[in-house]
Amino acid sequence: MGRNPLKITDTTFRDGHQSVIATRLKTEDMIPIAPKMDQIGFHSMEVWGGATFDVCIRYLNEDPWERLRTLKKLMPNTPLQMLLRGQNLVGYRNYPDDVVKEFIYEASESGIDIFRIFDALNDERNLEVPIKTVKECGKHAQAVICYSLTEKRMGGEIFTLEYYVQKAKKLQEMGADSLCIKDMAGLLSPYDAYDLVKELKKHLDIPVQLHTHYTTGMGSMTYLKASEAGVDVVDCALSPLALRSSQPAVEPLLVSLYATERDPGLDLKSIIEAGNYLEEILRTKYNSFLDATKFSVIDVQALEHQIPGGMITNLIAQLKEAKALERLPQVLEEIPRTRADMGYPPLVTPTSQIVGVQAVLNVLFGRYKMITQQTKDYFYGLYGKPPAPVNPEVQKLALKGYPRGEKPIDCRPADILEPEMEKARQAVKGLAKNRGDVLIYALYPQVGLEFLKKKYGIEK
């Protein structure tokens, strides 16, 4: 181990399989290697949140709360981590404060130690209640800045070095225990990573963590330069669920840093053994979920269009459904225009879906001839404040006849939301057995209700 070892968060049980096999890894296939993973010495293991909650109840017929409790029992020595979408929790809209608080209480009691909390617009107001609640639970609140660009490199009029530093200082003031730079599209170049980490370390007293994706092929280089700049922690996955649109693989990083002052000091042999198990399971049970449409394991086009891999997949699916796949190039040209109209939101869930779907409609039917409900909500301010001003003409068009009013709000979105937990309790009275069940319904009323009926053997 080096004098200043680089710490590693393992993402295999969450973002690794979310990125590579559509979040389909079942709990039963995590259980055999969980105790081994617990002994490796990772800084933390990301095992929950993001899309895992939705996929558990929608496709796997698994209780997400039970998965978390099971993994906590099997991995008592390693802090367990989740990805929380701010006021969006693990859903696709802003939930009221009472739902946010109850969700964090339940996750904390079920085994989450570190809550990684982000907002798709980098609107820190949407992190206020989650950070405060996590701190009340005595857990670690990691605040996130979503990394985004408007140019090839960091800079331009919006996403400058100063933009990130000021956001980071604000999050530290709000009580964040650590900061994560979330590079969801793999756009952070190695030299920008060095400059960004170096500057953040000058201004912050809290640890800095870096999360990237291998989508563009830069991930491992980015981690090496970030390591030189003094980053405290990076996210990696075991090699079978690494690379592609996932995180850099942990194994080569360990060897690259071996005998340096940043040597993480983790046992490569144990990691390879865990990876061998995973390789066999994935090959025999999950091969159909792997995207084999291209030979290349990186998306070099993302270096040009800067669109995350998952967003491209959704665009293709939407165009196939409309029998208009040949119009993908036009959609890729339209996305930057739609994004500019919306004030340059970072392209991450749920804003990537909002921008992507609207861009497809703009190409198929003419610009803003058809506007989705989510786009209308966005222009009203229900998702928060974007990094730059929106196009006022498009906003006016989107809010024409909008039920909540044609004048957008400028307050924290949750301030205008009515509490929902009591309504949810009443809706599943006699069916829900605990707070976790109620939260499943509160987050996903339709899918959640179907899942609870199946869970307790009640016919429709």
Coordinates of C-alpha atoms in Angstrom, one line a residue:
M1 CA 0.0 0.0 0.0
G2 CA 1.3 3.5 -0.9
R3 CA 1.9 6.4 1.5
N4 CA -1.3 8.1 0.2
P5 CA -3.4 5.1 -1.2
L6 CA -6.1 5.8 -3.7
K7 CA -9.4 4.5 -2.3
I8 CA -11.7 2.5 -4.5
T9 CA -15.5 2.3 -4.5
D10 CA -16.7 -0.8 -6.2
T11 CA -19.8 -0.4 -8.4
T12 CA -20.3 -4.0 -9.6
F13 CA -23.5 -4.6 -7.8
R14 CA -25.1 -1.3 -8.9
D15 CA -23.8 0.8 -11.8
G16 CA -21.7 -2.0 -13.2
H17 CA -24.6 -4.2 -14.1
Q18 CA -26.9 -1.2 -14.7
S19 CA -24.6 0.0 -17.4
V20 CA -23.7 -3.3 -19.0
I21 CA -26.7 -5.7 -18.6
A22 CA -29.6 -3.3 -18.1
T23 CA -29.6 -3.6 -14.3
R24 CA -30.7 -7.2 -14.5
L25 CA -28.2 -8.9 -12.0
K26 CA -30.3 -10.8 -9.5
T27 CA -29.6 -10.8 -5.7
E28 CA -29.2 -14.6 -5.8
D29 CA -26.2 -14.1 -8.1
M30 CA -24.6 -11.5 -5.9
I31 CA -24.9 -13.6 -2.7
P32 CA -22.1 -16.1 -3.5
I33 CA -19.4 -13.5 -3.9
A34 CA -20.7 -10.8 -1.4
P35 CA -18.6 -12.1 1.6
K36 CA -15.5 -12.2 -0.6
M37 CA -16.1 -8.7 -1.8
D38 CA -16.6 -7.6 1.8
Q39 CA -13.0 -8.8 2.7
I40 CA -11.2 -7.1 -0.2
G41 CA -11.0 -3.7 1.5
F42 CA -13.0 -1.4 -0.8
H43 CA -13.6 2.1 0.5
S44 CA -17.3 1.4 -0.1
M45 CA -19.6 -0.8 -2.3
E46 CA -22.3 0.9 -4.3
V47 CA -25.1 -1.7 -4.2
W48 CA -28.4 0.2 -4.5
G49 CA -30.3 3.1 -5.9
G50 CA -30.2 4.4 -9.4
A51 CA -32.3 2.1 -11.6
T52 CA -32.0 -0.9 -9.3
F53 CA -35.1 -0.1 -7.3
D54 CA -37.3 0.3 -10.3
V55 CA -35.9 -2.8 -12.1
C56 CA -36.3 -5.0 -9.0
I57 CA -40.1 -4.4 -8.8
R58 CA -40.7 -4.0 -12.5
Y59 CA -38.7 -6.9 -14.0
L60 CA -37.1 -9.1 -11.4
N61 CA -40.0 -9.5 -9.0
E62 CA -37.6 -8.8 -6.1
D63 CA -38.2 -6.6 -3.1
P64 CA -35.4 -3.9 -3.3
W65 CA -35.5 -3.4 0.5
E66 CA -34.9 -7.1 1.0
R67 CA -31.9 -7.0 -1.4
L68 CA -30.4 -4.2 0.6
R69 CA -30.9 -6.0 4.0
T70 CA -29.5 -9.2 2.6
L71 CA -26.3 -7.5 1.3
K72 CA -25.8 -5.7 4.6
K73 CA -25.8 -9.0 6.4
L74 CA -23.3 -10.5 4.0
M75 CA -21.0 -7.4 3.9
P76 CA -20.9 -6.0 7.4
N77 CA -17.4 -4.6 7.1
T78 CA -17.7 -2.5 4.0
P79 CA -19.8 0.7 3.9
L80 CA -22.7 0.3 1.6
Q81 CA -23.5 3.1 -0.8
M82 CA -26.5 4.1 -2.9
L83 CA -27.2 6.6 -5.7
L84 CA -30.0 9.0 -4.7
R85 CA -31.4 11.4 -7.4
G86 CA -32.0 14.2 -4.9
Q87 CA -35.8 15.0 -4.6
N88 CA -36.3 12.4 -7.4
L89 CA -35.1 9.7 -5.0
V90 CA -35.0 6.6 -7.3
G91 CA -37.9 7.8 -9.5
Y92 CA -38.3 10.2 -12.4
R93 CA -40.0 13.2 -10.8
N94 CA -39.6 15.4 -7.8
Y95 CA -41.3 13.9 -4.7
P96 CA -42.5 16.0 -1.8
D97 CA -40.4 16.3 1.3
D98 CA -42.3 13.8 3.4
V99 CA -41.6 11.0 0.9
V100 CA -38.0 12.0 0.7
K101 CA -37.5 11.9 4.4
E102 CA -39.3 8.6 4.9
F103 CA -37.3 7.0 2.0
I104 CA -34.0 8.1 3.5
Y105 CA -35.0 6.9 7.0
E106 CA -35.9 3.5 5.6
A107 CA -32.8 3.2 3.5
S108 CA -30.6 4.2 6.5
E109 CA -32.2 1.6 8.7
S110 CA -32.0 -1.1 6.0
G111 CA -28.2 -0.8 5.5
I112 CA -27.1 2.3 3.5
D113 CA -24.1 4.0 5.0
I114 CA -23.2 6.5 2.3
F115 CA -25.8 8.4 0.3
R116 CA -24.5 9.8 -3.0
I117 CA -27.0 12.6 -3.7
F118 CA -27.2 14.4 -7.1
D119 CA -29.6 16.7 -8.9
A120 CA -29.8 16.5 -12.7
L121 CA -29.7 20.3 -13.0
N122 CA -27.0 20.8 -10.3
D123 CA -29.7 22.9 -8.5
E124 CA -28.4 22.6 -4.9
R125 CA -31.9 23.5 -3.5
N126 CA -33.0 20.0 -4.5
L127 CA -30.2 18.6 -2.3
E128 CA -31.1 20.5 0.9
V129 CA -33.7 18.1 2.4
P130 CA -31.9 14.9 1.4
I131 CA -28.5 16.1 2.8
K132 CA -30.2 17.3 6.1
T133 CA -32.1 14.1 6.5
V134 CA -29.1 11.9 5.8
K135 CA -27.1 13.8 8.5
E136 CA -30.1 13.4 10.9
C137 CA -29.7 9.6 10.4
G138 CA -26.0 9.8 11.3
K139 CA -25.0 8.7 7.8
H140 CA -22.5 10.0 5.3
A141 CA -24.0 12.6 2.8
Q142 CA -21.9 12.7 -0.4
A143 CA -23.1 15.6 -2.5
V144 CA -22.6 15.4 -6.3
I145 CA -21.9 17.8 -9.1
C146 CA -22.9 16.4 -12.5
Y147 CA -20.1 17.0 -15.0
S148 CA -21.2 18.5 -18.3
L149 CA -19.8 20.4 -21.2
T150 CA -20.9 22.6 -24.1
E151 CA -17.5 22.4 -25.8
K152 CA -14.9 19.7 -26.4
R153 CA -13.1 20.6 -23.2
M154 CA -14.1 22.2 -19.9
G155 CA -14.8 25.9 -20.4
G156 CA -17.1 28.0 -22.5
E157 CA -19.8 30.3 -21.1
I158 CA -21.3 27.8 -18.6
F159 CA -19.4 24.8 -17.4
T160 CA -16.1 26.5 -16.4
L161 CA -13.6 25.5 -13.7
E162 CA -15.1 28.4 -11.7
Y163 CA -18.6 27.0 -12.1
Y164 CA -17.6 23.6 -10.6
V165 CA -15.5 25.2 -7.8
Q166 CA -18.4 27.5 -6.7
K167 CA -20.9 24.6 -6.8
A168 CA -18.5 22.5 -4.7
K169 CA -18.0 25.2 -2.1
K170 CA -21.7 25.7 -1.8
L171 CA -22.3 22.0 -1.2
Q172 CA -19.6 21.9 1.5
E173 CA -21.3 24.8 3.2
M174 CA -24.6 22.8 3.1
G175 CA -23.0 20.0 5.2
A176 CA -21.8 17.5 2.6
D177 CA -19.3 15.0 4.1
S178 CA -17.6 14.5 0.8
L179 CA -18.0 15.6 -2.8
C180 CA -18.4 13.5 -6.0
I181 CA -17.8 14.6 -9.5
K182 CA -20.2 12.5 -11.5
D183 CA -19.1 12.2 -15.1
M184 CA -22.0 10.2 -16.4
A185 CA -21.1 10.3 -20.1
G186 CA -17.4 9.8 -19.9
L187 CA -16.7 13.3 -21.1
L188 CA -14.1 14.4 -18.5
S189 CA -10.8 14.3 -20.3
P190 CA -7.6 13.4 -18.4
Y191 CA -6.1 16.9 -18.3
D192 CA -9.3 18.5 -17.4
A193 CA -9.7 15.9 -14.6
Y194 CA -6.2 16.9 -13.3
D195 CA -7.1 20.7 -13.3
L196 CA -10.5 20.2 -11.8
V197 CA -9.3 17.9 -9.0
K198 CA -6.3 20.1 -8.2
E199 CA -8.5 23.2 -7.9
L200 CA -11.2 21.5 -5.8
K201 CA -8.6 20.2 -3.4
K202 CA -7.3 23.7 -2.9
H203 CA -10.8 25.0 -1.9
L204 CA -12.4 22.1 -0.1
D205 CA -11.8 20.5 3.3
I206 CA -13.9 17.4 2.5
P207 CA -12.7 14.4 0.4
V208 CA -13.2 14.4 -3.4
Q209 CA -14.4 11.4 -5.3
L210 CA -14.5 10.8 -9.0
H211 CA -17.1 8.8 -10.9
T212 CA -16.8 8.3 -14.7
H213 CA -17.9 5.9 -17.4
Y214 CA -15.8 4.2 -20.0
T215 CA -18.2 5.1 -22.8
T216 CA -15.7 7.3 -24.7
G217 CA -12.6 5.2 -23.8
M218 CA -11.0 7.9 -21.6
G219 CA -11.9 6.6 -18.2
S220 CA -8.7 4.9 -17.1
M221 CA -6.5 7.8 -18.3
T222 CA -8.8 10.2 -16.5
Y223 CA -8.4 8.3 -13.3
L224 CA -4.6 8.2 -13.5
K225 CA -4.5 12.0 -14.0
A226 CA -7.0 12.5 -11.2
S227 CA -4.9 10.3 -9.0
E228 CA -1.8 12.5 -9.7
A229 CA -3.9 15.6 -8.8
G230 CA -4.8 14.1 -5.4
V231 CA -8.3 12.7 -5.8
D232 CA -9.3 10.7 -2.7
V233 CA -11.6 8.0 -4.2
V234 CA -12.5 6.7 -7.6
D235 CA -15.3 4.3 -8.8
C236 CA -14.4 1.0 -10.5
A237 CA -16.1 -2.3 -11.3
L238 CA -14.9 -5.9 -11.6
S239 CA -13.7 -6.4 -15.1
P240 CA -16.7 -8.5 -16.4
L241 CA -19.0 -5.6 -15.6
A242 CA -16.5 -2.8 -16.4
L243 CA -15.6 -0.9 -19.5
R244 CA -18.2 -0.4 -22.3
S245 CA -20.6 2.2 -20.8
S246 CA -19.7 1.1 -17.2
Q247 CA -16.8 2.2 -15.0
P248 CA -13.0 1.6 -15.6
A249 CA -12.0 -1.9 -14.4
V250 CA -10.4 -2.1 -11.0
E251 CA -7.7 -4.8 -11.9
P252 CA -5.5 -2.8 -14.3
L253 CA -5.8 0.3 -12.1
L254 CA -4.4 -1.7 -9.2
V255 CA -1.4 -2.9 -11.3
S256 CA -0.8 0.6 -12.8
L257 CA -0.5 2.1 -9.3
Y258 CA 1.4 -0.8 -7.7
A259 CA 4.5 0.3 -5.7
T260 CA 3.6 4.0 -6.1
E261 CA 2.5 6.3 -3.4
R262 CA -1.1 6.0 -4.6
D263 CA -1.0 2.1 -4.5
P264 CA -4.5 1.1 -3.2
G265 CA -3.1 -2.0 -1.6
L266 CA -6.0 -4.3 -2.5
D267 CA -5.6 -8.0 -3.1
L268 CA -5.6 -8.6 -6.8
K269 CA -5.9 -12.4 -6.5
S270 CA -9.2 -12.1 -4.5
I271 CA -10.6 -9.6 -7.0
I272 CA -9.7 -11.9 -10.0
E273 CA -11.4 -14.8 -8.2
A274 CA -14.6 -12.8 -7.7
G275 CA -14.4 -11.7 -11.3
N276 CA -14.0 -15.3 -12.5
Y277 CA -17.2 -16.3 -10.7
L278 CA -19.0 -13.3 -12.2
E279 CA -17.7 -14.0 -15.7
E280 CA -19.2 -17.5 -15.6
I281 CA -22.6 -16.4 -14.2
L282 CA -22.9 -13.6 -16.8
R283 CA -21.9 -15.8 -19.7
T284 CA -24.5 -18.5 -18.8
K285 CA -27.4 -16.4 -17.5
Y286 CA -27.1 -12.8 -18.7
N287 CA -25.6 -12.9 -22.2
S288 CA -28.8 -11.8 -23.9
F289 CA -28.7 -8.5 -22.0
L290 CA -25.3 -7.5 -23.4
D291 CA -25.4 -5.1 -26.3
A292 CA -23.6 -7.0 -29.1
T293 CA -24.7 -4.7 -31.9
K294 CA -21.2 -3.3 -32.3
F295 CA -17.7 -4.7 -32.3
S296 CA -16.3 -1.6 -30.6
V297 CA -16.6 -1.5 -26.8
I298 CA -16.4 2.3 -26.7
D299 CA -18.6 4.8 -28.4
V300 CA -16.3 7.2 -30.2
Q301 CA -19.3 9.1 -31.6
A302 CA -20.0 10.2 -28.0
L303 CA -16.7 12.3 -28.2
E304 CA -18.5 14.2 -30.9
H305 CA -22.2 14.4 -29.9
Q306 CA -21.5 14.2 -26.1
I307 CA -24.7 12.1 -25.5
P308 CA -24.6 9.4 -22.8
G309 CA -24.8 5.8 -24.0
G310 CA -28.1 5.0 -22.2
M311 CA -29.7 8.0 -23.8
I312 CA -28.7 6.8 -27.3
T313 CA -30.3 3.4 -26.5
N314 CA -33.6 5.1 -25.5
L315 CA -33.5 7.3 -28.7
I316 CA -33.1 4.2 -30.9
A317 CA -35.9 2.4 -29.1
Q318 CA -38.2 5.4 -29.5
L319 CA -37.4 5.8 -33.2
K320 CA -37.8 2.1 -33.9
E321 CA -41.3 2.3 -32.3
A322 CA -42.1 5.2 -34.7
K323 CA -40.6 3.2 -37.6
A324 CA -38.2 6.1 -38.2
L325 CA -34.8 4.8 -37.2
E326 CA -33.3 6.4 -40.3
R327 CA -33.9 9.8 -38.7
L328 CA -31.4 9.2 -35.9
P329 CA -28.7 11.5 -37.4
Q330 CA -31.3 14.3 -37.4
V331 CA -32.2 13.6 -33.8
L332 CA -28.5 13.7 -32.8
E333 CA -28.3 17.2 -34.5
E334 CA -31.5 18.3 -32.8
I335 CA -30.5 17.3 -29.3
P336 CA -28.0 20.2 -28.8
R337 CA -30.6 22.7 -30.0
T338 CA -33.3 21.3 -27.7
R339 CA -30.8 21.3 -24.8
A340 CA -29.9 24.9 -25.5
D341 CA -33.6 25.8 -25.4
M342 CA -33.8 24.2 -22.0
G343 CA -30.9 26.1 -20.5
Y344 CA -28.2 23.4 -21.0
P345 CA -29.2 20.8 -18.5
P346 CA -26.6 18.1 -17.8
L347 CA -27.7 15.0 -19.6
V348 CA -28.5 12.6 -16.8
T349 CA -31.7 10.9 -15.5
P350 CA -34.3 12.4 -15.7
T351 CA -33.2 15.4 -17.9
S352 CA -31.6 13.1 -20.5
Q353 CA -35.0 11.5 -21.1
I354 CA -36.8 14.8 -21.1
V355 CA -34.4 16.4 -23.7
G356 CA -34.2 13.1 -25.7
V357 CA -37.9 12.5 -26.1
Q358 CA -38.6 16.1 -26.9
A359 CA -35.8 16.2 -29.5
V360 CA -37.3 13.1 -31.2
L361 CA -40.8 14.7 -31.3
N362 CA -39.2 17.9 -32.7
V363 CA -37.7 15.9 -35.6
L364 CA -40.8 13.8 -36.3
F365 CA -43.5 16.4 -36.1
G366 CA -41.7 19.8 -36.3
R367 CA -40.1 21.8 -33.5
Y368 CA -42.4 22.0 -30.5
K369 CA -45.5 21.1 -32.5
M370 CA -45.9 18.4 -29.9
I371 CA -44.6 19.0 -26.3
T372 CA -44.4 16.3 -23.6
Q373 CA -45.9 16.7 -20.2
Q374 CA -42.4 16.4 -18.7
T375 CA -41.1 19.2 -21.0
K376 CA -44.0 21.4 -19.8
D377 CA -43.2 20.6 -16.1
Y378 CA -39.5 21.4 -16.8
F379 CA -40.3 24.8 -18.3
Y380 CA -42.6 25.5 -15.3
G381 CA -39.7 24.9 -12.9
L382 CA -40.8 21.6 -11.4
Y383 CA -37.4 20.1 -11.8
G384 CA -35.5 23.1 -10.6
K385 CA -33.3 25.9 -12.1
P386 CA -31.2 25.0 -15.1
P387 CA -27.5 26.1 -15.4
A388 CA -28.4 28.8 -18.0
P389 CA -31.6 30.8 -18.9
V390 CA -34.2 28.9 -21.0
N391 CA -35.5 30.0 -24.4
P392 CA -38.4 32.4 -23.4
E393 CA -40.3 31.8 -26.6
V394 CA -40.2 28.0 -26.2
Q395 CA -41.1 28.4 -22.5
K396 CA -44.1 30.5 -23.4
L397 CA -45.3 27.9 -25.9
A398 CA -44.8 25.0 -23.5
L399 CA -46.8 26.8 -20.7
K400 CA -49.7 27.8 -22.8
G401 CA -52.8 26.4 -21.0
Y402 CA -50.6 24.7 -18.4
P403 CA -52.8 23.7 -15.4
R404 CA -50.6 25.1 -12.7
G405 CA -50.4 28.4 -14.4
E406 CA -48.5 30.0 -17.3
K407 CA -46.0 31.9 -15.1
P408 CA -43.0 29.6 -14.2
I409 CA -42.0 29.3 -10.5
D410 CA -38.6 30.3 -9.2
C411 CA -38.8 28.6 -5.7
R412 CA -37.5 25.2 -4.7
P413 CA -39.8 22.8 -6.6
A414 CA -40.8 20.7 -3.5
D415 CA -42.1 23.9 -1.8
I416 CA -45.2 23.7 -3.9
L417 CA -45.7 19.9 -3.6
E418 CA -48.4 18.5 -1.3
P419 CA -47.4 15.7 1.1
E420 CA -48.1 12.2 -0.3
M421 CA -47.1 9.6 2.4
E422 CA -50.5 9.6 4.2
K423 CA -52.3 9.2 0.9
A424 CA -50.0 6.3 0.0
R425 CA -50.6 4.6 3.3
Q426 CA -54.4 4.8 2.8
A427 CA -54.1 3.6 -0.8
V428 CA -52.3 0.4 0.3
K429 CA -54.0 -0.1 3.6
G430 CA -54.5 -3.8 4.3
L431 CA -51.9 -4.7 1.7
A432 CA -48.7 -3.0 2.8
K433 CA -47.1 -4.6 5.8
N434 CA -44.4 -2.0 6.5
R435 CA -43.0 1.4 5.5
G436 CA -40.9 -0.1 2.7
D437 CA -44.1 -1.4 1.1
V438 CA -45.7 2.0 1.3
L439 CA -42.7 3.6 -0.2
I440 CA -42.7 1.2 -3.1
Y441 CA -46.3 2.3 -3.9
A442 CA -45.5 6.0 -3.2
L443 CA -42.7 6.0 -5.8
Y444 CA -44.3 3.8 -8.4
P445 CA -48.1 3.7 -7.8
Q446 CA -49.1 1.5 -10.7
V447 CA -46.0 -0.8 -11.0
G448 CA -45.6 -0.7 -7.2
L449 CA -49.2 -1.9 -6.5
E450 CA -48.9 -4.8 -9.0
F451 CA -45.6 -5.8 -7.3
L452 CA -47.1 -5.7 -3.8
K453 CA -50.0 -7.9 -4.9
K454 CA -47.6 -10.4 -6.3
K455 CA -45.4 -10.2 -3.2
Y456 CA -48.3 -11.1 -1.0
G457 CA -50.0 -13.6 -3.3
I458 CA -53.1 -11.5 -4.0
E459 CA -54.8 -12.0 -7.4
K460 CA -55.8 -8.9 -9.4

